[in-house]
Amino acid sequence: MRAPLCLLLLVAHAVDTLPLSRRKKQVGTGLGGNCTGCVICSEENGCSTCQQRLFLFIRREGIRQYGKCVHDCPPGYFGVRGQEVNRCKKCGATCESCFSQDFCIQCKRRFYLYKGKCLPTCPLGTAAQPSTRECQEECELGPWGSWSPCMHNGKTCGSAWGLETRVREAGRAGREEAPTCQVLSESRKCPIQRPCPAEKNPSQKKGRRDRRPRKDRKLDRTLDVRPRPPAA
């Protein structure tokens, strides 16, 4: 009697403990997620240990938290690899996204990015760029260059008004990583009074026909008048 009773108690205890052990390793659902990629997982708290190369991301909702294994940490978090568990850690309070705790990639509203830091105002020597929300180093203007040849419709010859242009480059001399600076330019009107080699002046053709004085030409017409023969 005692042997069968002891055996029955052992079987009952094994049946009670089996679902609990399976619950920690099986794929289940928790706060809107699953246990995909988990080594140890529970239905109440999700993943607590992830497979190799995956990051453990813990999401908190009130007093509850739920773990999930992800390949890449979500925005606002960065990945830290450890000996036992790879975790997703939250960026700084002013960072929208970051590479590490001390290096931001994008800042939140009302902050500007400067050398990995999110600042409320840009430091001296820099200018705020509203489109990118970054602090860009100011450019030093160089001297104006020489005026270009005067041109009209792509030609530097003819008789018309054209335009000549000069540029003023900007940049920081002596720096390996110079900021992207805008190149300034200006133009002005200029006269073009130079005949093109392939063009011929029609007025010159007319002048070459007869350049003699008018008196000489009149004298030739007088000499060309011959006397008529007498009538028979």
Short mmCIF file of C-alpha atoms in Angstrom, two decimals:
data_model
loop_
_atom_site.label_atom_id
_atom_site.label_comp_id
_atom_site.label_asym_id
_atom_site.label_seq_id
_atom_site.Cartn_x
_atom_site.Cartn_y
_atom_site.Cartn_z
CA MET A 1 0.00 0.00 0.00
CA ARG A 2 2.73 2.42 0.86
CA ALA A 3 4.72 1.85 -2.35
CA PRO A 4 1.83 2.55 -4.76
CA LEU A 5 0.78 5.57 -2.68
CA CYS A 6 4.26 7.07 -2.76
CA LEU A 7 4.46 6.48 -6.50
CA LEU A 8 1.11 8.20 -7.00
CA LEU A 9 2.25 11.24 -5.00
CA LEU A 10 5.44 11.53 -7.05
CA VAL A 11 3.50 11.45 -10.32
CA ALA A 12 1.09 14.11 -9.10
CA HIS A 13 3.96 16.36 -8.01
CA ALA A 14 5.65 15.94 -11.41
CA VAL A 15 2.46 16.88 -13.21
CA ASP A 16 2.09 20.03 -11.12
CA THR A 17 5.66 21.19 -11.67
CA LEU A 18 5.82 20.37 -15.40
CA PRO A 19 3.64 23.29 -16.65
CA LEU A 20 5.64 25.75 -14.55
CA SER A 21 8.95 24.68 -16.08
CA ARG A 22 7.50 24.72 -19.55
CA ARG A 23 6.00 28.17 -19.00
CA LYS A 24 9.47 29.69 -18.63
CA LYS A 25 10.78 28.28 -21.89
CA GLN A 26 7.81 28.16 -24.18
CA VAL A 27 6.76 30.92 -26.56
CA GLY A 28 3.92 32.82 -25.01
CA THR A 29 2.40 36.30 -25.05
CA GLY A 30 2.60 39.10 -22.53
CA LEU A 31 1.97 42.85 -22.76
CA GLY A 32 1.32 42.93 -26.48
CA GLY A 33 4.53 41.07 -27.42
CA ASN A 34 5.93 37.54 -27.71
CA CYS A 35 8.89 35.47 -26.61
CA THR A 36 10.54 35.10 -29.99
CA GLY A 37 14.33 34.86 -29.62
CA CYS A 38 14.14 34.27 -25.86
CA VAL A 39 16.07 31.71 -23.87
CA ILE A 40 14.00 32.21 -20.72
CA CYS A 41 10.53 33.70 -20.99
CA SER A 42 7.37 33.97 -18.91
CA GLU A 43 3.86 34.96 -19.85
CA GLU A 44 3.76 37.62 -17.16
CA ASN A 45 7.08 39.43 -17.75
CA GLY A 46 8.16 38.25 -21.21
CA CYS A 47 11.83 37.59 -21.94
CA SER A 48 14.49 37.74 -19.27
CA THR A 49 17.33 36.19 -21.29
CA CYS A 50 17.86 36.44 -25.05
CA GLN A 51 19.65 34.39 -27.63
CA GLN A 52 23.17 35.35 -28.61
CA ARG A 53 23.53 38.63 -30.61
CA LEU A 54 20.03 39.80 -29.64
CA PHE A 55 19.34 42.72 -27.28
CA LEU A 56 16.96 42.58 -24.32
CA PHE A 57 14.58 45.53 -24.47
CA ILE A 58 12.51 46.07 -21.32
CA ARG A 59 9.37 48.12 -21.70
CA ARG A 60 7.73 49.55 -18.63
CA GLU A 61 4.03 50.27 -18.31
CA GLY A 62 3.23 51.67 -14.91
CA ILE A 63 4.55 49.29 -12.28
CA ARG A 64 4.76 46.39 -14.73
CA GLN A 65 7.58 45.63 -17.14
CA TYR A 66 7.87 43.31 -20.10
CA GLY A 67 11.03 42.04 -21.79
CA LYS A 68 11.47 41.51 -25.53
CA CYS A 69 14.42 40.29 -27.59
CA VAL A 70 15.22 42.50 -30.59
CA HIS A 71 17.92 42.69 -33.27
CA ASP A 72 18.18 46.50 -33.04
CA CYS A 73 17.22 48.75 -30.17
CA PRO A 74 14.28 51.11 -30.87
CA PRO A 75 14.71 54.90 -31.27
CA GLY A 76 15.69 56.56 -28.03
CA TYR A 77 17.76 53.55 -26.95
CA PHE A 78 21.24 52.20 -27.69
CA GLY A 79 22.64 48.68 -27.42
CA VAL A 80 25.22 47.60 -24.86
CA ARG A 81 26.77 44.14 -25.14
CA GLY A 82 27.60 42.28 -21.94
CA GLN A 83 29.06 38.94 -20.99
CA GLU A 84 25.68 37.43 -20.09
CA VAL A 85 22.97 39.69 -21.54
CA ASN A 86 22.95 42.37 -24.24
CA ARG A 87 20.66 45.20 -23.15
CA CYS A 88 19.00 48.25 -24.65
CA LYS A 89 19.66 51.34 -22.57
CA LYS A 90 17.82 54.63 -22.82
CA CYS A 91 19.45 57.73 -24.34
CA GLY A 92 19.79 60.99 -22.47
CA ALA A 93 16.78 63.16 -21.72
CA THR A 94 17.56 65.57 -24.60
CA CYS A 95 18.43 62.92 -27.22
CA GLU A 96 15.99 61.62 -29.80
CA SER A 97 18.46 58.92 -30.85
CA CYS A 98 22.02 58.19 -29.77
CA PHE A 99 25.05 56.04 -30.43
CA SER A 100 25.96 55.79 -26.75
CA GLN A 101 25.11 57.46 -23.47
CA ASP A 102 27.52 60.32 -24.22
CA PHE A 103 27.04 60.70 -27.98
CA CYS A 104 23.72 61.83 -29.46
CA ILE A 105 22.82 61.50 -33.14
CA GLN A 106 19.58 63.48 -33.17
CA CYS A 107 18.18 65.88 -30.60
CA LYS A 108 14.69 66.49 -29.36
CA ARG A 109 12.77 69.68 -30.06
CA ARG A 110 14.25 72.94 -28.77
CA PHE A 111 17.76 71.45 -28.72
CA TYR A 112 20.61 71.62 -31.24
CA LEU A 113 23.22 68.95 -31.95
CA TYR A 114 26.87 69.93 -31.57
CA LYS A 115 29.65 67.34 -31.42
CA GLY A 116 27.38 64.63 -30.05
CA LYS A 117 25.76 66.87 -27.43
CA CYS A 118 22.25 68.36 -27.42
CA LEU A 119 22.40 72.02 -26.37
CA PRO A 120 19.62 74.58 -25.88
CA THR A 121 21.68 77.21 -27.77
CA CYS A 122 24.61 76.92 -30.14
CA PRO A 123 28.05 77.98 -28.79
CA LEU A 124 30.02 80.98 -30.04
CA GLY A 125 31.46 80.57 -33.52
CA THR A 126 28.55 78.43 -34.68
CA ALA A 127 25.14 79.11 -36.18
CA ALA A 128 21.91 77.20 -35.58
CA GLN A 129 20.45 75.39 -38.58
CA PRO A 130 16.67 75.06 -38.04
CA SER A 131 16.21 72.48 -40.82
CA THR A 132 18.71 69.97 -39.37
CA ARG A 133 18.68 71.21 -35.75
CA GLU A 134 22.46 71.27 -35.73
CA CYS A 135 25.10 73.85 -34.83
CA GLN A 136 27.20 74.58 -37.91
CA GLU A 137 30.53 76.30 -37.61
CA GLU A 138 30.55 79.74 -39.18
CA CYS A 139 32.54 80.28 -42.37
CA GLU A 140 35.33 82.76 -42.92
CA LEU A 141 34.97 84.67 -46.19
CA GLY A 142 37.99 84.84 -48.47
CA PRO A 143 38.91 87.57 -50.98
CA TRP A 144 36.99 88.11 -54.21
CA GLY A 145 38.41 86.43 -57.29
CA SER A 146 39.06 88.00 -60.68
CA TRP A 147 36.24 88.98 -63.03
CA SER A 148 35.41 86.46 -65.71
CA PRO A 149 35.45 87.42 -69.41
CA CYS A 150 32.48 89.47 -70.54
CA MET A 151 29.99 87.16 -72.25
CA HIS A 152 26.66 87.45 -74.05
CA ASN A 153 24.75 84.28 -75.01
CA GLY A 154 27.89 82.25 -74.44
CA LYS A 155 30.08 84.47 -76.68
CA THR A 156 32.82 86.91 -75.81
CA CYS A 157 32.67 88.75 -79.14
CA GLY A 158 30.12 90.83 -80.94
CA SER A 159 28.55 94.19 -80.23
CA ALA A 160 26.20 93.96 -77.25
CA TRP A 161 25.96 94.19 -73.49
CA GLY A 162 27.11 91.12 -71.59
CA LEU A 163 27.79 89.95 -68.04
CA GLU A 164 30.98 89.28 -66.13
CA THR A 165 31.07 87.32 -62.86
CA ARG A 166 33.39 86.81 -59.93
CA VAL A 167 33.18 84.47 -56.93
CA ARG A 168 34.15 84.63 -53.28
CA GLU A 169 34.91 81.32 -51.64
CA ALA A 170 34.37 80.70 -47.95
CA GLY A 171 36.00 78.24 -45.60
CA ARG A 172 38.25 77.79 -42.60
CA ALA A 173 41.89 77.64 -43.59
CA GLY A 174 44.15 75.12 -41.89
CA ARG A 175 41.36 72.72 -40.86
CA GLU A 176 41.07 69.14 -42.06
CA GLU A 177 37.28 68.99 -41.61
CA ALA A 178 36.10 72.30 -43.02
CA PRO A 179 32.36 72.99 -42.82
CA THR A 180 30.26 73.16 -45.94
CA CYS A 181 30.17 76.86 -46.76
CA GLN A 182 28.18 78.66 -49.41
CA VAL A 183 30.11 80.14 -52.34
CA LEU A 184 29.19 83.77 -52.96
CA SER A 185 29.09 85.28 -56.45
CA GLU A 186 28.15 88.57 -58.08
CA SER A 187 27.70 89.75 -61.67
CA ARG A 188 27.70 93.09 -63.47
CA LYS A 189 26.99 94.41 -66.96
CA CYS A 190 29.85 94.97 -69.36
CA PRO A 191 30.10 96.17 -73.00
CA ILE A 192 31.31 93.86 -75.77
CA GLN A 193 32.90 95.64 -78.74
CA ARG A 194 34.91 92.98 -80.52
CA PRO A 195 34.00 91.43 -83.87
CA CYS A 196 33.78 87.68 -84.06
CA PRO A 197 36.32 86.00 -86.41
CA ALA A 198 33.72 84.08 -88.43
CA GLU A 199 31.40 87.05 -88.97
CA LYS A 200 31.73 89.60 -91.85
CA ASN A 201 30.61 93.18 -91.61
CA PRO A 202 28.17 94.03 -94.44
CA SER A 203 29.10 97.72 -94.32
CA GLN A 204 32.70 96.81 -95.08
CA LYS A 205 31.60 94.94 -98.24
CA LYS A 206 29.78 97.98 -99.56
CA GLY A 207 32.76 100.20 -98.84
CA ARG A 208 35.09 97.97 -100.87
CA ARG A 209 33.11 98.38 -104.10
CA ASP A 210 34.34 101.87 -104.90
CA ARG A 211 36.32 103.87 -102.40
CA ARG A 212 37.33 106.62 -104.84
CA PRO A 213 36.12 110.18 -104.27
CA ARG A 214 32.84 111.21 -105.85
CA LYS A 215 34.60 113.74 -108.20
CA ASP A 216 36.76 111.01 -109.78
CA ARG A 217 33.75 108.81 -110.37
CA LYS A 218 31.90 111.77 -112.04
CA LEU A 219 34.90 112.43 -114.27
CA ASP A 220 34.91 108.83 -115.47
CA ARG A 221 31.28 109.08 -116.45
CA THR A 222 32.06 112.31 -118.46
CA LEU A 223 34.92 110.64 -120.35
CA ASP A 224 32.78 107.64 -121.20
CA VAL A 225 30.35 109.86 -123.20
CA ARG A 226 31.33 109.35 -126.89
CA PRO A 227 30.28 111.73 -129.79
CA ARG A 228 27.52 110.42 -131.96
CA PRO A 229 28.27 110.00 -135.77
CA PRO A 230 26.74 112.67 -138.12
CA ALA A 231 23.49 111.84 -139.78
CA ALA A 232 23.69 110.89 -143.50
#
